[in-house]
Amino acid sequence: MVKNNPHIVFMGTPEFAIPSMLAIHHKYGLKAVVTLPDTSAGRGQNLRPTAVKVAALQNNIPVLTPQSLKDPSFIQELQNLQPDIIIVVAFRILPKSVYHIASIGTFNIHGSLLPKYRGAAPIQWSLIHGDTETGLTTFLLNDSVDTGNILLQKKYTIPENTSYGELYQQLMILSVSIALETCDGLIHNTIIPKVQDEKVSSPAPKIFKKHCHISCEQSAKDIKNLIHGLNPIPGAFVSIDNKQVKLLRANHYIGNEEVHCGYFLINTNEFLLGCSDGILSIAELQIEGKPKMKTTDFLRGYRGILHGKVT
């Protein structure tokens, strides 16, 4: 058992990390937050801080923004904090010289039920593959990515037609309880780490443009899963009349229209996409250079071709 006032350092970057960071801070008081340096953004190339940095400063938490996690001055600064626990949420890959500093251990909150979906995009791949259940895992860091011993897991049932953005928000909320429970278990030595079963591991690599292009040779179910799994970013797309069209919401079509595989049809009320075994009705989309919109709103002002091949 550690002292009553454990030293905890939090490392993270995006919005996803904020609820768990603040929950830990309000219970234990964080010694520091480590995040990425400010980056240039926008036309004026003004420096923009990470979401985690903004939230940390608003709550008077000291912030460290090292250019390199191997920088000796940063490592010394971290050692001076004497952390018992380091928590990592959506951050960089930590070198051993960093994660070994914590006297109890360094743990990560991962967006899947490990060993399933190891990698950078677990939430998206769970939806792309049509899973009905996912969750969060906390695990101790080691020398390989997402392979450390499991501390705790929390399951979450995925509602039908859930988008990546919606599931991201739900798991972000769930991260609060698993972060608090993992810290409490480590502090009071009540968690028995469990080795991951390599036989059931699967990858969740970073999403690239090649993953986003819709092939109508796939089934309607698989294309629908891809559309929802990449909504809102980066967006699954087809090309129509030499314009990229992101498809953001889709439903299985039940009606009298016929649309062959690889073709689209636009009528008064619907945007239909022919797949290998059926038809999808597109409910939300985004034309290249335009804001996203409901298909009903898009159709009111559409003056393009009504039927043709998608590429």
Coordinates of C-alpha atoms in Angstrom, one line a residue, residues 57-295:
L57 CA -4.3 25.1 -17.0
Q58 CA -8.0 25.9 -16.3
N59 CA -7.7 23.6 -13.3
N60 CA -4.3 25.0 -12.1
I61 CA -2.5 21.8 -12.9
P62 CA 1.2 22.2 -13.8
V63 CA 1.8 21.3 -17.5
L64 CA 5.0 19.8 -19.1
T65 CA 5.3 19.9 -22.9
P66 CA 8.6 18.2 -23.9
Q67 CA 9.6 18.1 -27.5
S68 CA 11.2 14.7 -26.8
L69 CA 10.2 12.2 -24.1
K70 CA 13.9 11.1 -24.1
D71 CA 15.2 14.6 -23.3
P72 CA 17.3 14.2 -20.1
S73 CA 16.0 17.5 -18.6
F74 CA 12.4 16.2 -19.0
I75 CA 13.3 12.8 -17.5
Q76 CA 14.9 14.6 -14.6
E77 CA 11.9 16.9 -14.1
L78 CA 9.6 13.8 -14.1
Q79 CA 11.9 12.0 -11.6
N80 CA 11.7 15.1 -9.3
L81 CA 8.0 14.7 -9.1
Q82 CA 8.5 11.2 -7.6
P83 CA 5.4 9.7 -9.3
D84 CA 3.9 6.6 -7.8
I85 CA 1.6 6.2 -10.8
I86 CA 1.7 7.5 -14.3
I87 CA -1.6 7.4 -16.3
V88 CA -1.4 7.5 -20.1
V89 CA -4.5 8.3 -22.3
A90 CA -4.1 8.9 -26.1
F91 CA -0.6 10.1 -26.0
R92 CA 2.8 9.0 -27.4
I93 CA 4.6 5.7 -27.1
L94 CA 6.5 6.1 -23.9
P95 CA 10.2 5.0 -23.7
K96 CA 11.1 2.6 -20.8
S97 CA 13.2 5.5 -19.3
V98 CA 9.9 7.3 -18.7
Y99 CA 7.3 4.6 -17.8
H100 CA 9.8 2.9 -15.3
I101 CA 9.9 6.1 -13.2
A102 CA 6.6 5.4 -11.5
S103 CA 7.2 3.5 -8.3
I104 CA 3.9 1.5 -8.6
G105 CA 3.5 1.5 -12.3
T106 CA 2.4 3.3 -15.5
F107 CA -0.9 2.3 -17.0
N108 CA -2.7 3.2 -20.2
I109 CA -6.5 3.5 -20.9
H110 CA -7.2 1.8 -24.2
G111 CA -10.4 2.0 -26.2
S112 CA -11.1 -1.7 -26.6
L113 CA -11.3 -5.0 -24.7
L114 CA -7.7 -6.0 -25.1
P115 CA -6.1 -8.0 -26.6
K116 CA -8.7 -7.2 -29.3
Y117 CA -7.9 -4.1 -31.4
R118 CA -4.3 -3.3 -30.4
G119 CA -3.2 -0.1 -32.1
A120 CA -4.1 3.5 -32.9
A121 CA -7.8 3.2 -34.0
P122 CA -9.6 0.6 -31.8
I123 CA -12.9 2.4 -31.6
Q124 CA -13.2 2.9 -35.4
W125 CA -12.2 -0.7 -36.2
S126 CA -14.7 -2.2 -33.7
L127 CA -17.5 -0.4 -35.6
I128 CA -16.1 -1.2 -39.0
H129 CA -16.1 -4.9 -38.1
G130 CA -19.7 -4.7 -36.9
D131 CA -19.0 -5.5 -33.2
T132 CA -22.0 -5.3 -30.8
E133 CA -19.8 -5.0 -27.7
T134 CA -16.6 -3.1 -26.9
G135 CA -15.2 -1.4 -23.9
L136 CA -12.1 0.0 -22.2
T137 CA -9.0 -1.7 -20.8
T138 CA -6.4 -0.5 -18.4
F139 CA -3.0 -2.2 -18.7
L140 CA 0.6 -1.8 -17.5
L141 CA 3.0 -0.5 -20.1
N142 CA 5.8 -2.6 -21.4
D143 CA 8.2 -2.6 -24.3
S144 CA 5.5 -3.5 -26.9
V145 CA 2.5 -1.5 -28.0
D146 CA -0.8 -2.5 -26.1
T147 CA 0.5 -5.8 -24.9
G148 CA 1.1 -5.2 -21.2
N149 CA -0.7 -7.0 -18.4
I150 CA -4.4 -6.2 -18.0
L151 CA -5.5 -4.4 -14.9
L152 CA -9.2 -3.8 -15.4
Q153 CA -11.8 -3.9 -18.1
K154 CA -15.2 -2.4 -18.6
K155 CA -17.6 -3.6 -21.2
Y156 CA -20.0 -1.4 -23.3
T157 CA -22.9 -2.7 -25.5
I158 CA -22.9 -0.8 -28.8
P159 CA -26.4 0.4 -29.8
E160 CA -27.4 -0.2 -33.5
N161 CA -26.3 2.5 -35.9
T162 CA -23.8 4.1 -33.5
S163 CA -21.2 6.3 -35.2
Y164 CA -17.6 6.6 -34.3
G165 CA -18.2 10.0 -32.9
E166 CA -21.0 8.8 -30.6
L167 CA -19.1 5.7 -29.4
Y168 CA -16.0 7.9 -28.7
Q169 CA -18.2 10.1 -26.4
Q170 CA -19.6 7.1 -24.6
L171 CA -16.2 5.5 -24.0
M172 CA -14.8 8.9 -22.9
I173 CA -17.5 9.0 -20.2
L174 CA -16.7 5.4 -19.2
S175 CA -13.0 6.2 -18.9
V176 CA -13.7 8.1 -15.6
S177 CA -14.8 5.1 -13.6
I178 CA -12.1 2.8 -15.0
A179 CA -9.4 5.4 -14.3
L180 CA -10.5 5.9 -10.7
E181 CA -11.0 2.2 -10.0
T182 CA -7.6 1.3 -11.5
C183 CA -5.8 4.0 -9.4
D184 CA -7.6 2.8 -6.3
G185 CA -6.7 -0.8 -7.0
L186 CA -3.0 0.0 -7.6
I187 CA -2.8 2.2 -4.5
H188 CA -4.3 -0.4 -2.3
N189 CA -2.7 -3.4 -4.1
T190 CA -6.0 -5.1 -4.8
I191 CA -5.6 -5.7 -8.5
I192 CA -3.9 -8.9 -9.9
P193 CA -2.6 -8.1 -13.4
K194 CA -3.5 -10.6 -16.1
V195 CA -1.4 -11.6 -19.0
Q196 CA -3.0 -11.0 -22.4
D197 CA -4.0 -14.0 -24.5
E198 CA -2.0 -13.7 -27.7
K199 CA -4.2 -16.3 -29.5
V200 CA -7.2 -13.8 -29.6
S201 CA -5.3 -10.6 -30.3
S202 CA -6.1 -8.4 -33.3
P203 CA -4.8 -5.2 -34.8
A204 CA -6.4 -1.7 -35.0
P205 CA -4.0 0.2 -37.3
K206 CA -4.2 3.9 -38.0
I207 CA -6.9 4.8 -40.5
F208 CA -5.6 6.0 -43.9
K209 CA -7.4 7.2 -47.0
K210 CA -7.2 3.8 -48.5
H211 CA -9.4 2.5 -45.7
C212 CA -12.0 5.2 -46.4
H213 CA -12.8 4.5 -50.0
I214 CA -16.1 2.6 -50.3
S215 CA -16.0 -0.4 -52.6
C216 CA -19.6 -1.3 -53.7
E217 CA -18.5 -4.9 -54.2
Q218 CA -18.9 -5.3 -50.4
S219 CA -22.1 -6.2 -48.8
A220 CA -24.6 -3.5 -47.7
K221 CA -24.0 -4.5 -44.1
D222 CA -20.2 -4.1 -44.4
I223 CA -20.5 -0.7 -46.2
K224 CA -22.9 0.6 -43.6
N225 CA -20.5 -0.4 -40.8
L226 CA -17.7 1.3 -42.7
I227 CA -19.8 4.5 -43.1
H228 CA -20.7 4.6 -39.4
G229 CA -17.2 3.6 -38.2
L230 CA -15.6 6.5 -40.0
N231 CA -18.2 9.2 -39.1
P232 CA -17.4 12.0 -38.5
I233 CA -13.7 11.6 -39.3
P234 CA -12.1 10.8 -41.6
G235 CA -15.3 9.9 -43.4
A236 CA -16.0 7.0 -45.8
F237 CA -16.4 8.3 -49.4
V238 CA -17.2 7.6 -53.0
S239 CA -16.7 9.8 -56.1
I240 CA -19.7 10.9 -58.1
D241 CA -19.3 13.1 -61.2
N242 CA -15.7 13.7 -60.3
K243 CA -16.6 15.0 -56.8
Q244 CA -15.7 13.3 -53.5
V245 CA -18.8 12.6 -51.5
K246 CA -18.5 11.5 -47.8
L247 CA -21.3 9.2 -46.7
L248 CA -21.9 9.7 -43.0
R249 CA -25.2 7.8 -42.2
A250 CA -26.9 4.9 -44.0
N251 CA -29.8 2.6 -43.6
H252 CA -30.8 -0.6 -45.4
Y253 CA -33.2 0.3 -48.2
I254 CA -36.6 -1.3 -48.3
G255 CA -38.5 -0.1 -51.3
N256 CA -39.3 -0.6 -55.0
E257 CA -36.3 1.2 -56.6
E258 CA -33.7 -0.9 -58.4
V259 CA -30.0 0.1 -58.2
H260 CA -27.3 -2.1 -59.5
C261 CA -24.1 -2.7 -57.6
G262 CA -21.6 0.2 -58.0
Y263 CA -24.3 2.7 -59.1
F264 CA -26.3 5.4 -57.3
L265 CA -29.8 6.7 -57.8
I266 CA -31.2 10.0 -56.6
N267 CA -35.0 10.5 -56.6
T268 CA -37.2 13.1 -54.9
N269 CA -36.7 11.8 -51.4
E270 CA -33.7 9.5 -51.4
F271 CA -30.0 9.0 -52.2
L272 CA -29.5 5.2 -52.9
L273 CA -26.3 3.3 -53.3
G274 CA -26.2 -0.2 -54.9
C275 CA -24.1 -2.7 -53.0
S276 CA -23.2 -6.4 -53.8
D277 CA -26.2 -7.8 -52.1
G278 CA -28.6 -4.9 -51.6
I279 CA -29.2 -1.2 -51.5
L280 CA -28.3 1.5 -48.9
S281 CA -30.3 4.7 -48.3
I282 CA -27.9 7.5 -47.4
A283 CA -29.3 9.6 -44.6
E284 CA -26.4 12.1 -44.1
L285 CA -23.5 13.1 -46.4
Q286 CA -20.9 15.8 -47.2
I287 CA -20.1 16.9 -50.7
E288 CA -16.4 18.0 -51.3
G289 CA -16.0 21.6 -50.1
K290 CA -19.4 21.7 -48.5
P291 CA -20.6 21.3 -44.9
K292 CA -22.2 18.0 -43.9
M293 CA -26.0 17.8 -44.2
K294 CA -29.0 15.6 -44.0
T295 CA -29.8 14.0 -47.3

